[in-house]
Short mmCIF file of C-alpha atoms in Angstrom, two decimals:
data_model
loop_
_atom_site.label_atom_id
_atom_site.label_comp_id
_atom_site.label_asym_id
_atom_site.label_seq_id
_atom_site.Cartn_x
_atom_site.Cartn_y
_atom_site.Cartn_z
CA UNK O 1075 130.37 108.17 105.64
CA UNK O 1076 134.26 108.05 105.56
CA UNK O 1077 135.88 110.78 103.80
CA UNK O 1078 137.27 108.72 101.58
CA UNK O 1079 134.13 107.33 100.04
CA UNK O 1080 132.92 110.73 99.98
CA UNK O 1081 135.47 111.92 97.86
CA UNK O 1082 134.99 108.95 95.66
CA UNK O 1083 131.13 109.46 95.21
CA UNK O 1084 131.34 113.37 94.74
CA UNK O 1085 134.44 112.23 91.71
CA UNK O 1086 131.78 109.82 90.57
CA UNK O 1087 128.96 112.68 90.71
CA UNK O 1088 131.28 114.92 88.97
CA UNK O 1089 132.70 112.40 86.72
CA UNK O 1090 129.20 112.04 84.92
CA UNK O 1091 127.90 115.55 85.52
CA UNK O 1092 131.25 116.53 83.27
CA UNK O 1093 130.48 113.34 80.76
CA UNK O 1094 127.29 115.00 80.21
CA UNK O 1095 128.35 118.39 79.35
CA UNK O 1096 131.22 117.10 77.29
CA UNK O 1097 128.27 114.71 75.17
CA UNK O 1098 125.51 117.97 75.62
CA UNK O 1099 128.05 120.24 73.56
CA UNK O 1100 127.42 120.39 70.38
CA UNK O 1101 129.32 119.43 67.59
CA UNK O 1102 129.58 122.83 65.59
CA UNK O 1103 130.35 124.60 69.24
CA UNK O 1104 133.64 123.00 69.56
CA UNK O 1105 135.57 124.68 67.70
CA UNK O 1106 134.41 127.62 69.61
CA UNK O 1107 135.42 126.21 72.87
CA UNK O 1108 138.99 125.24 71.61
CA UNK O 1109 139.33 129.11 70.62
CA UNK O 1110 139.05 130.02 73.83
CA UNK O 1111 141.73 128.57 74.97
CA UNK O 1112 144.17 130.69 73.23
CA UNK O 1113 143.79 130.40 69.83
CA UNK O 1114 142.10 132.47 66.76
CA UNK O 1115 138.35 131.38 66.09
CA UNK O 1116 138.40 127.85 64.08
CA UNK O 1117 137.59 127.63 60.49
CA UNK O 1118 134.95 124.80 59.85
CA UNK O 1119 136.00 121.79 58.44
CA UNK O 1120 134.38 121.76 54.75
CA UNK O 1121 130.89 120.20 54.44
CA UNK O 1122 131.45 117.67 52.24
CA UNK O 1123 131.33 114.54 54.48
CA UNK O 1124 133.54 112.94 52.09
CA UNK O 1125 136.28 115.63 52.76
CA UNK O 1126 138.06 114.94 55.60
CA UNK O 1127 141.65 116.31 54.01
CA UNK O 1128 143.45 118.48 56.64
CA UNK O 1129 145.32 117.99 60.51
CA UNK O 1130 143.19 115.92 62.93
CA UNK O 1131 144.03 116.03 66.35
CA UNK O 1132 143.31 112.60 68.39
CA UNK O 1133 141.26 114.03 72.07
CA UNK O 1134 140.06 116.95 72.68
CA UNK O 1135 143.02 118.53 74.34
CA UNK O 1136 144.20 122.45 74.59
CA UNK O 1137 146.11 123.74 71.70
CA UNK O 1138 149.43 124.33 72.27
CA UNK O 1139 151.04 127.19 72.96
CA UNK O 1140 151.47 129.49 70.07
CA UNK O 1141 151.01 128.03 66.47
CA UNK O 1142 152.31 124.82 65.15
CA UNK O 1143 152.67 121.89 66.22
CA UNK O 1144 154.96 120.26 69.20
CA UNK O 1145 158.15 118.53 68.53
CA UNK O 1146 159.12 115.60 70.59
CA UNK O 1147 162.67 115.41 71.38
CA UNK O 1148 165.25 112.73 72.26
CA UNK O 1149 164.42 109.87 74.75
CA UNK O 1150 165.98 110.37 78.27
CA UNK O 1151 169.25 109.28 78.99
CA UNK O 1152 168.60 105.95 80.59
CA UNK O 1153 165.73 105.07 79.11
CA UNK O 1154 165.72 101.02 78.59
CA UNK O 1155 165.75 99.56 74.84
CA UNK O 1156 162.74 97.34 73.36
CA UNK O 1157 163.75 95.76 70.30
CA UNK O 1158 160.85 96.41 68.16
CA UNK O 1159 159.23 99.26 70.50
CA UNK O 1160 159.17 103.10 69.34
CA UNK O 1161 162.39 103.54 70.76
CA UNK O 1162 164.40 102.39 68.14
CA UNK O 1163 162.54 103.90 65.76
CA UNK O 1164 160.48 101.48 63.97
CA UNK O 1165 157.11 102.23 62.54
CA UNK O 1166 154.16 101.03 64.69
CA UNK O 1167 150.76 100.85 64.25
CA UNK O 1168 148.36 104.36 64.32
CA UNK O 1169 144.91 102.82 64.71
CA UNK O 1170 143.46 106.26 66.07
CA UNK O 1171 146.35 108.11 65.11
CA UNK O 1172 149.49 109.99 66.87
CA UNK O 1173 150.05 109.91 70.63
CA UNK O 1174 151.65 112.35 72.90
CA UNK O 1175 148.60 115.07 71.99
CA UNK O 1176 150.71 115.38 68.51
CA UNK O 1177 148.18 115.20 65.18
CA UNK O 1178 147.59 113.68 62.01
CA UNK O 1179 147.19 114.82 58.81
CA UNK O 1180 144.87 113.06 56.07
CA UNK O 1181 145.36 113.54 52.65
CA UNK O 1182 142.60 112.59 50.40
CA UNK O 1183 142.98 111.22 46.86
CA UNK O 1184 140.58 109.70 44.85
CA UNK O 1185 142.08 106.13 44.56
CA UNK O 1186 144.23 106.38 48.21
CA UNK O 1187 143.51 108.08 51.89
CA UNK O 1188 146.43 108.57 53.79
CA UNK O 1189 146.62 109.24 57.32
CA UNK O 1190 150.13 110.76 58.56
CA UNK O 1191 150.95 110.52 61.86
CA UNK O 1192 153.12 113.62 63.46
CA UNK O 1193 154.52 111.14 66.14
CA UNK O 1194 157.62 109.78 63.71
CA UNK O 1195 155.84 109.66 60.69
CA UNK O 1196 153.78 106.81 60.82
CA UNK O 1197 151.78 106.03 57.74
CA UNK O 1198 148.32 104.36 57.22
CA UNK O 1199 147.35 103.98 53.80
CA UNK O 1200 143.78 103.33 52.69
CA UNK O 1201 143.66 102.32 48.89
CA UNK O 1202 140.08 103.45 47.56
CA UNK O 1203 139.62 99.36 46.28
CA UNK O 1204 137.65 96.16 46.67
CA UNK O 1205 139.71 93.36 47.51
CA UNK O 1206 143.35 93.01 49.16
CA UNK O 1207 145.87 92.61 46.70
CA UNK O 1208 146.54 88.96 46.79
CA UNK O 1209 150.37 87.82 48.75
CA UNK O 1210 150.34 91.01 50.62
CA UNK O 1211 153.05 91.53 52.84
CA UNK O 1212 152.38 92.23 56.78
CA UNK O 1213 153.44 95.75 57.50
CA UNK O 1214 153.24 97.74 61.04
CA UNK O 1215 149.85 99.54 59.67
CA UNK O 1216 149.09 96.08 57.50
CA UNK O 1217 146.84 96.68 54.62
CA UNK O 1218 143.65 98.86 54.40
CA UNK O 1219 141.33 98.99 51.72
CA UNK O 1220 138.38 101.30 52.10
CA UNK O 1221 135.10 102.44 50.51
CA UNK O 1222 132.23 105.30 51.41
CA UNK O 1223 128.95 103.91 52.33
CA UNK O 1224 127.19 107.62 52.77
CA UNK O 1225 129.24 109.73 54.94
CA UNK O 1226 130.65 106.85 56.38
CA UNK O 1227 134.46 105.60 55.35
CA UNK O 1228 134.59 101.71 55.86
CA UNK O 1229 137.94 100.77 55.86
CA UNK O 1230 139.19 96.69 55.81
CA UNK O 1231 142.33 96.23 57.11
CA UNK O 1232 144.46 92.97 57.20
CA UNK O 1233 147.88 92.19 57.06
CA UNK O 1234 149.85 93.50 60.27
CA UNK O 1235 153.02 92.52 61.20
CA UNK O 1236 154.41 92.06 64.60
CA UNK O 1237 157.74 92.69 66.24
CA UNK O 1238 159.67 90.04 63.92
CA UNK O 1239 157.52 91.09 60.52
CA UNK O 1240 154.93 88.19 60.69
CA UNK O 1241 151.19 88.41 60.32
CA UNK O 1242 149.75 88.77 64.07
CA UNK O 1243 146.26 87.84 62.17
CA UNK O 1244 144.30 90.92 63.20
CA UNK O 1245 141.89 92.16 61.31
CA UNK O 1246 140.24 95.57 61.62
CA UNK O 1247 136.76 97.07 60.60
CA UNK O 1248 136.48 100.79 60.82
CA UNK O 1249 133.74 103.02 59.98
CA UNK O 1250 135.24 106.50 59.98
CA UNK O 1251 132.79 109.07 60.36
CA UNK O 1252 133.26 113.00 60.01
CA UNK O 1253 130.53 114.65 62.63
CA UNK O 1254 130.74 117.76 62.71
CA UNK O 1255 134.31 118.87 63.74
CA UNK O 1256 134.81 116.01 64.96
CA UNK O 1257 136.33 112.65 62.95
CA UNK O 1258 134.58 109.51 64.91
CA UNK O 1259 136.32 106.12 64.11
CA UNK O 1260 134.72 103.11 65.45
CA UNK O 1261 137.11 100.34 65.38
CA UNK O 1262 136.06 96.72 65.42
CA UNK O 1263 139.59 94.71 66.39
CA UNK O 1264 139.41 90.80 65.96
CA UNK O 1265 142.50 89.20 66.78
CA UNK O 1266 142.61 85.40 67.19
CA UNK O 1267 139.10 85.00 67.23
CA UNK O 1268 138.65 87.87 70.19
CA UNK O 1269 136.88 90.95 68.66
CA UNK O 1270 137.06 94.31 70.58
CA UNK O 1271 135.34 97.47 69.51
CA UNK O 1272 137.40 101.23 70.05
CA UNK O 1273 136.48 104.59 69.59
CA UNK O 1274 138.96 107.36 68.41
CA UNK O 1275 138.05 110.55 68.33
CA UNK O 1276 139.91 113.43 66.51
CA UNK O 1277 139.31 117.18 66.43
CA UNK O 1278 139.09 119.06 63.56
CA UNK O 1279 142.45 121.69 63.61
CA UNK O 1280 142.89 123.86 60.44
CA UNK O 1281 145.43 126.11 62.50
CA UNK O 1282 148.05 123.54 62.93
CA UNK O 1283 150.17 122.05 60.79
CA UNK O 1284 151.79 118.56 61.35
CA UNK O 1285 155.60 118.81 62.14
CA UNK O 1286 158.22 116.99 60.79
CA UNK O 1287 158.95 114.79 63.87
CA UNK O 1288 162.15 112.96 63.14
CA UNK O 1289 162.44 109.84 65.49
CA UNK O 1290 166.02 109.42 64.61
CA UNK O 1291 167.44 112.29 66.01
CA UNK O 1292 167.37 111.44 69.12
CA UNK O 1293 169.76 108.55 68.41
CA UNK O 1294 172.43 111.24 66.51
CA UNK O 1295 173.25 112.05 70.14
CA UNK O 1296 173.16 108.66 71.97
CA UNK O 1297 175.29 105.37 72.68
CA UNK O 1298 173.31 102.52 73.46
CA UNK O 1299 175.24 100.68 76.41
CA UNK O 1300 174.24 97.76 77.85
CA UNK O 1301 171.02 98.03 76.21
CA UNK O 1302 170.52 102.02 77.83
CA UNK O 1303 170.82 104.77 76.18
CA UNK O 1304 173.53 106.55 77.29
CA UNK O 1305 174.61 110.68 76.59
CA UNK O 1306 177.81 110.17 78.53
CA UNK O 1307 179.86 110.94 75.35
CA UNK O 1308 177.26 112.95 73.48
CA UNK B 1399 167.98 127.34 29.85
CA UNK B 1400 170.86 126.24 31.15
CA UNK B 1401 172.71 127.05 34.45
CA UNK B 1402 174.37 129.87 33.58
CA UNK B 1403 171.64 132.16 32.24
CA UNK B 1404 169.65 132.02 34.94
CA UNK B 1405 169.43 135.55 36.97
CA UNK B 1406 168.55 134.51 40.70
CA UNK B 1407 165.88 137.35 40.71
CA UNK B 1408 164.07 135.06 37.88
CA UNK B 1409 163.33 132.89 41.17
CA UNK B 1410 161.48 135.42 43.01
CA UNK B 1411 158.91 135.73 39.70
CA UNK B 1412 158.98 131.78 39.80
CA UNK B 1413 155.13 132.18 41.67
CA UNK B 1414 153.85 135.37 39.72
CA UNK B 1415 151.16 135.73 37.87
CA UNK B 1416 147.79 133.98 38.11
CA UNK B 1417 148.10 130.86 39.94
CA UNK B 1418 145.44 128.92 39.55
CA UNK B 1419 144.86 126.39 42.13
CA UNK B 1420 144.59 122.67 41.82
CA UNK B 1421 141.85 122.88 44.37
CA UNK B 1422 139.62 124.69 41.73
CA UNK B 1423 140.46 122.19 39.11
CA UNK B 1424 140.71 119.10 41.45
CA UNK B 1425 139.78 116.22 38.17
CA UNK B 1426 141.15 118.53 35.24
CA UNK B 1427 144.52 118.51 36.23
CA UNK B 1428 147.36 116.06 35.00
CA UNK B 1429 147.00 112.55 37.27
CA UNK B 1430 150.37 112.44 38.29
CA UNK B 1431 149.35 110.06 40.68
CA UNK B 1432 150.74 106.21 42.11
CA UNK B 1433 154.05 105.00 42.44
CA UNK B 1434 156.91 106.20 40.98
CA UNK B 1435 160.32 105.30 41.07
CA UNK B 1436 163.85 107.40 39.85
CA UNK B 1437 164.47 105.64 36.39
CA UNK B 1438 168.06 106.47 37.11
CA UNK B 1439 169.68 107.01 40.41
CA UNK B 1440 172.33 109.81 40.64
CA UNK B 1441 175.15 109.52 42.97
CA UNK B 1442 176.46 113.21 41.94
CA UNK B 1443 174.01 115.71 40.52
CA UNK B 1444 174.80 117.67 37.87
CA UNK B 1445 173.66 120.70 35.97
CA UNK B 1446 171.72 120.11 32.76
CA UNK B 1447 174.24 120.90 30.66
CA UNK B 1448 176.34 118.42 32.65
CA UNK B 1449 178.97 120.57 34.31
CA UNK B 1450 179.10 120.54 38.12
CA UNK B 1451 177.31 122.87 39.87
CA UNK B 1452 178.22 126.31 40.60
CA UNK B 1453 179.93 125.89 44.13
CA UNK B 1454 181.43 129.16 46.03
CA UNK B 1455 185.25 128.45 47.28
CA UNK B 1456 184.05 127.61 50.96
CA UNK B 1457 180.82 125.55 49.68
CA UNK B 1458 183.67 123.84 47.61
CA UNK B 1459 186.00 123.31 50.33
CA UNK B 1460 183.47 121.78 52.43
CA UNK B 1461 182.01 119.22 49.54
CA UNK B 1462 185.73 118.28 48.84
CA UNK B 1463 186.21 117.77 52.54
CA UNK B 1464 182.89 115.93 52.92
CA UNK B 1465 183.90 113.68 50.01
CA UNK B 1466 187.31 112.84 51.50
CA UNK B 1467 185.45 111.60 54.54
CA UNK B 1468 183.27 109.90 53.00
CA UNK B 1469 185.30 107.11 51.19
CA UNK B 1470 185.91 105.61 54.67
CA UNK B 1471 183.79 104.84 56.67
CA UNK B 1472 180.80 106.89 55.39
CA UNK B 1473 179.85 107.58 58.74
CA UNK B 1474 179.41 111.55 58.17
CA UNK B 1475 176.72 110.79 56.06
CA UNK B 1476 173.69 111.81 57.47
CA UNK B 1477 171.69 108.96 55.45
CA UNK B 1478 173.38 106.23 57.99
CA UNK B 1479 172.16 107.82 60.86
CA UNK B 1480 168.47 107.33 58.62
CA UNK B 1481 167.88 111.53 59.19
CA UNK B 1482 165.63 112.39 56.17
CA UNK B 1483 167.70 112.40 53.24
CA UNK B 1484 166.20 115.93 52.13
CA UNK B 1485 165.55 117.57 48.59
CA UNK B 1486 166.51 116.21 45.71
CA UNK B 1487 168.50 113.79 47.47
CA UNK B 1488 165.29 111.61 48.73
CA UNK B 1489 163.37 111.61 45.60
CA UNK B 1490 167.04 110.51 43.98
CA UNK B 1491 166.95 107.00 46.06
CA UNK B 1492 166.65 103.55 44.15
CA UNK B 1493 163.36 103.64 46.59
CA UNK B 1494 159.83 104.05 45.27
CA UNK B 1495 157.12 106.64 46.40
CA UNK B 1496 153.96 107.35 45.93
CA UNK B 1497 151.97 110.41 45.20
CA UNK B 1498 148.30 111.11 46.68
CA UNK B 1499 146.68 114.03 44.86
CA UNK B 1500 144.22 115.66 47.38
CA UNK B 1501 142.19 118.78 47.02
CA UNK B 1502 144.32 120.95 49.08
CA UNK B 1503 147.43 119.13 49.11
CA UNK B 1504 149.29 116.79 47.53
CA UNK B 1505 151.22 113.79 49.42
CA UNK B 1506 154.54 112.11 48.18
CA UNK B 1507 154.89 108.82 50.15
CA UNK B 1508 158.12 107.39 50.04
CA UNK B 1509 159.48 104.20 51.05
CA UNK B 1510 162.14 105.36 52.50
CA UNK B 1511 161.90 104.88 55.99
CA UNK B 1512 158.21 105.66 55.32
CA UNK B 1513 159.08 109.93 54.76
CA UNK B 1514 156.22 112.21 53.57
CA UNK B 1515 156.57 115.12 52.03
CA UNK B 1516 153.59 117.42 51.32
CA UNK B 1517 152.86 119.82 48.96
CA UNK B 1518 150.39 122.37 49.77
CA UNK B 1519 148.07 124.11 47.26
CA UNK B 1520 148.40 127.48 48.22
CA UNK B 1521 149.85 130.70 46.84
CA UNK B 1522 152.82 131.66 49.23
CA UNK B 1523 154.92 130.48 51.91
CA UNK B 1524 153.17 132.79 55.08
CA UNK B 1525 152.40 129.67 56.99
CA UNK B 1526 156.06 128.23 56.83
CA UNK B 1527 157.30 126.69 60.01
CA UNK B 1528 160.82 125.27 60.04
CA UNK B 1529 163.67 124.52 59.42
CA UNK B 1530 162.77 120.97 58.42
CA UNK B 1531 164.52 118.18 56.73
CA UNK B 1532 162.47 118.18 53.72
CA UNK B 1533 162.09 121.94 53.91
CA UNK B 1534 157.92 123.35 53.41
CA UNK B 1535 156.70 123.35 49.75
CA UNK B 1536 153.80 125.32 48.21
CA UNK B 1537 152.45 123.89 44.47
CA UNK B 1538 150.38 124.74 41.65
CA UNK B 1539 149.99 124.10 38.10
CA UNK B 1540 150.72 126.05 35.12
CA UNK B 1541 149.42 124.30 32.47
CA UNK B 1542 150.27 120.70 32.35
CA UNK B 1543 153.61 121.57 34.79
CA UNK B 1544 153.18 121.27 38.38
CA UNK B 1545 155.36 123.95 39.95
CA UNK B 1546 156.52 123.14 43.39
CA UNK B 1547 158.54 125.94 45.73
CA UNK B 1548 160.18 125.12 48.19
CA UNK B 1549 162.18 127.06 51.01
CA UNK B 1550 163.06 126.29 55.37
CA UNK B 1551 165.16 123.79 54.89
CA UNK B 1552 167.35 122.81 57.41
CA UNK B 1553 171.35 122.93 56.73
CA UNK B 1554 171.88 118.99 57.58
CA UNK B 1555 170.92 117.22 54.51
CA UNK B 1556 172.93 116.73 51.20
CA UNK B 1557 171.71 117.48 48.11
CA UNK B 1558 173.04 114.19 46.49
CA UNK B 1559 174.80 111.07 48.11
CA UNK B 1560 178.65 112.67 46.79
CA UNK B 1561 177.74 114.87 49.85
CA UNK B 1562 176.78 118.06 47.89
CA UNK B 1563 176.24 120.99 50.46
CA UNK B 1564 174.07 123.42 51.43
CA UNK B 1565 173.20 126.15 53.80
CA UNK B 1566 169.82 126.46 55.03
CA UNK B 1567 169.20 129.58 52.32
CA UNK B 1568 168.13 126.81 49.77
CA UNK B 1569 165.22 127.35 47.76
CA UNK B 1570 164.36 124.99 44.72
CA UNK B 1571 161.80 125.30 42.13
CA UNK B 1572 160.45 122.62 40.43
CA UNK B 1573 158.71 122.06 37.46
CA UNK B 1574 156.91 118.59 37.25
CA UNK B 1575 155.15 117.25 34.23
CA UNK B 1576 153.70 113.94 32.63
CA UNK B 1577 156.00 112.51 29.44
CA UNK B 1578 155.91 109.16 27.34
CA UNK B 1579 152.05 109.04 27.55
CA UNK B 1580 152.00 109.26 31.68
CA UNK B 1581 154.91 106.30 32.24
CA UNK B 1582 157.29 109.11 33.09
CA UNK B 1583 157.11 112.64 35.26
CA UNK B 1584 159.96 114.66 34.46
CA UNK B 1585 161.61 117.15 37.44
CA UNK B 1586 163.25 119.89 36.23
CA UNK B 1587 164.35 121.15 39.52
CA UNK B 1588 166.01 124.94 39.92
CA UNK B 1589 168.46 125.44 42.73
CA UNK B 1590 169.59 127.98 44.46
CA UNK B 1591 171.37 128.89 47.76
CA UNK B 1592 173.28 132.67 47.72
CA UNK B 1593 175.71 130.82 50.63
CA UNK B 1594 176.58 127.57 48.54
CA UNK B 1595 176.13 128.58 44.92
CA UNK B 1596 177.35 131.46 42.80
CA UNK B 1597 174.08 131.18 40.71
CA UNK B 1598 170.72 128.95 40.35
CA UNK B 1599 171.38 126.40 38.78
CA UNK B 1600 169.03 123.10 36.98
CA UNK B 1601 169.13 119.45 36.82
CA UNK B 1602 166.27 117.15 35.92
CA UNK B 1603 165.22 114.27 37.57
CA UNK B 1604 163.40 111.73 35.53
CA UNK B 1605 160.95 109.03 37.17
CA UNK B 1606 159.34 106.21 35.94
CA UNK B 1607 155.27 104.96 36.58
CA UNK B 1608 156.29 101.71 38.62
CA UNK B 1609 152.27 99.79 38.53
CA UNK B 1610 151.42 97.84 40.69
CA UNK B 1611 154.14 98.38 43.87
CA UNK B 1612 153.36 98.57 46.97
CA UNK B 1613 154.86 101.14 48.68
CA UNK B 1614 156.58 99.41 52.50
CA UNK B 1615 157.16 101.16 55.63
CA UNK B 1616 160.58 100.59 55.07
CA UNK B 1617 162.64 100.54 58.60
CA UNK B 1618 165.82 102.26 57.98
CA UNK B 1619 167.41 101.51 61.48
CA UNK B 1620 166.11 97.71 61.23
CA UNK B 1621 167.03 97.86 56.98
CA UNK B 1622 170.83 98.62 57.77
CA UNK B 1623 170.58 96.59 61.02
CA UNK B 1624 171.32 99.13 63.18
CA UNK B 1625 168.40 98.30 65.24
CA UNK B 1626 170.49 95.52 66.41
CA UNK B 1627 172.87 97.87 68.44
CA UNK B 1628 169.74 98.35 70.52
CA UNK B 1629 168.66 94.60 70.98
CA UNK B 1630 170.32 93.48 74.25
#
């Protein structure tokens, strides 16, 4: 056998053996293994399956270093312009959350969820209703409306725009799930009569709080030439 | 009380006593929830008795210098740049916001290029991290008032669009509570700053229940079309 596929197969042997252990671990043991890395010992997230208020972290990545939470700074010099992308700053949409192994925070109320995203801010909003309100405009997160069957948050959500503000006629089902310390968020994603399913998974982090991360800033320091940004003259 | 019988100690007892936590009383305490909207913008803040506040000679040097710049082109204001407009100076914006009452913390959504700022129900500062925009804030209730302290702000922001100053030694104090049968929530916010100000001082901010909006992700960049400096 060429040493090539060899390497492949033992990845592939290792690949599941690790898939297993991850899936074999269980829920209420996490916590444990994230202290490990660095941190104090985890406070549980409260029983109540309806209480999932408190900073969510999307993976199951390391902590960072020290307490708190990572701020992201400026975009390279260089870095090319999408109109409409994160890079100028506009809100996008957080199905799952933040990126960049930054967190979110959910803040329960009893008529609205939020979920805020430490990656510039982002806001979902769930409103704790039956129906969408009727002419509802398409935002970047659209509109979510949401209800508990059990333990289990279904959220609706219609309603989200694309780069140039329109309705790109998706339409999300969730069912949002806290399992031990772990928030589970199966996603079904139909978009022009093609439906996808996702799975976003979120660990439980009482010892971090979610940082103001200010998108903006980066552009206090920047020219944009010729559609680059440029720190020539910063 | 007005501004100028306010001893800055009287701050530091702002949090004493019992403080009983919202998250013990999460359905008995004032719904001060839903969208809510400043029933009169200010452009310059003043004290409740309507002077100007108590500026110290270089805090007043810099605000006159800040205002002269200001007329034209504006460009020193932070706002235009769409860096969060900080406290009070957010919450003063002809833009709505939203408040989320959860059991631990509460959540004030603004439209304003879709900021957040969270209250948490707990009894001191000890988990502050910062500086920040919108500083960290601690709440709890005393009676029907919901007392929010704040401290770490950053030294960036203004305290009102005239450009009021501020050094990052700000701490406000304010007292929040329901009037006109729950259309209104009146702020009666204390502010102090030993580098800006010669003493606290107050000014209330009154906001109105606004049913029924729906609170945007407002775009600040794309809103003042500066997104289109980017769009080659």
């Amino acid at each position: 056998m060429p040493a090539d596929i060899r390497t492949r197969a033992a990845l592939a042997v290792w690949s599941v053996l690790a898939f297993a252990a991850i899936v074999s671990v269980p829920a209420t043991s996490r916590a444990a293994d994230l202290a490990t890395d660095g941190t104090t010992a985890l406070a549980p997230p409260p029983s109540d399956p309806h209480d999932i208020e408190g900073v969510w972290k999307p993976g199951r990545s390391a902590p960072p270093p020290g307490s708190g939470a990572a701020r992201s700074g400026p975009p390279p010099a260089g870095t090319p312009v999408v109109a409409g992308s994160t890079l100028v700053c506009a809100p996008v949409e957080r199905l799952g959350g933040a990126g960049g192994g930054m967190s979110n925070l959910w803040v329960v109320g009893p008529k609205e969820i939020v979920m805020i995203s430490e990656e510039d801010q982002d806001v979902r909003k769930i409103y704790l209703q039956a129906h969408h309100p009727r002419n509802v405009i398409p935002q970047p997160n659209g509109n979510s409306i949401g209800h508990w069957e059990g333990d289990t948050l279904v959220v609706d959500s219609i309603a989200f725009s694309d780069a140039n503000g329109k309705d790109k006629g998706q339409h999300v089902v969730e069912r949002i799930q806290k399992q031990g310390d772990r928030l589970v968020d199966h996603a079904t994603i139909t978009t022009k009569g093609v439906t996808t399913q996702r799975t976003f998974n979120s660990d439980w982090r009482p010892d971090l709080q979610v940082w103001e991360n200010v998108c903006e800033e980066g552009y206090s320091k920047f020219q944009i030439i010729n559609g680059k940004l440029d720190d020539t003259n910063s | 009380m007005n501004s100028t019988d306010m001893p800055r100690a009287g701050l530091a007892f702002a949090f004493a006593g019992a403080i009983s936590l919202a998250a013990s009383a999460h359905a008995a305490t004032p719904d001060i929830s839903g969208p809510w909207i400043i029933a009169q913008p200010h452009e310059v803040l003043k004290t409740t008795d309507g002077r100007a506040p108590p500026l110290l000679p270089a805090a007043a040097a810099t605000y006159a210098a800040t205002k002269a710049a200001v007329s034209t082109p504006k460009d020193n204001d932070p706002d235009l740049r769409c860096l969060p407009p900080g406290v009070p100076r957010l919450m003063l914006q002809s833009f709505p916001f939203n408040i989320v009452q959860g059991k631990t913390m509460y959540a004030m959504m603004f439209e304003w290029n879709h900021l957040n700022r969270i209250i948490h129900l707990v009894a001191d500062h000890s988990d502050t991290i910062g500086p920040l925009y919108l500083g960290q804030s601690i709440g709890h209730w005393e009676g029907n008032s919901l007392v929010v302290d704040t401290n770490s702000y950053n030294d960036t922001t203004w305290l009102d669009d005239s450009g009021l100053p501020h050094s990052d030694q700000l701490h406000t104090v304010e007292h929040m509570k329901l009037a006109g049968g729950g259309t209104e929530l009146i702020d009666t916010i204390t502010i102090d700053d030993p580098q800006t100000f010669a003493k606290p001082w107050q000014t209330v901010m009154v906001f109105r229940k606004d049913p029924g909006a729906i609170i945007k992700e407002d775009y600040c960049l794309g809103r003042l079309g500066r997104d289109n400096l980017v769009v080659k």
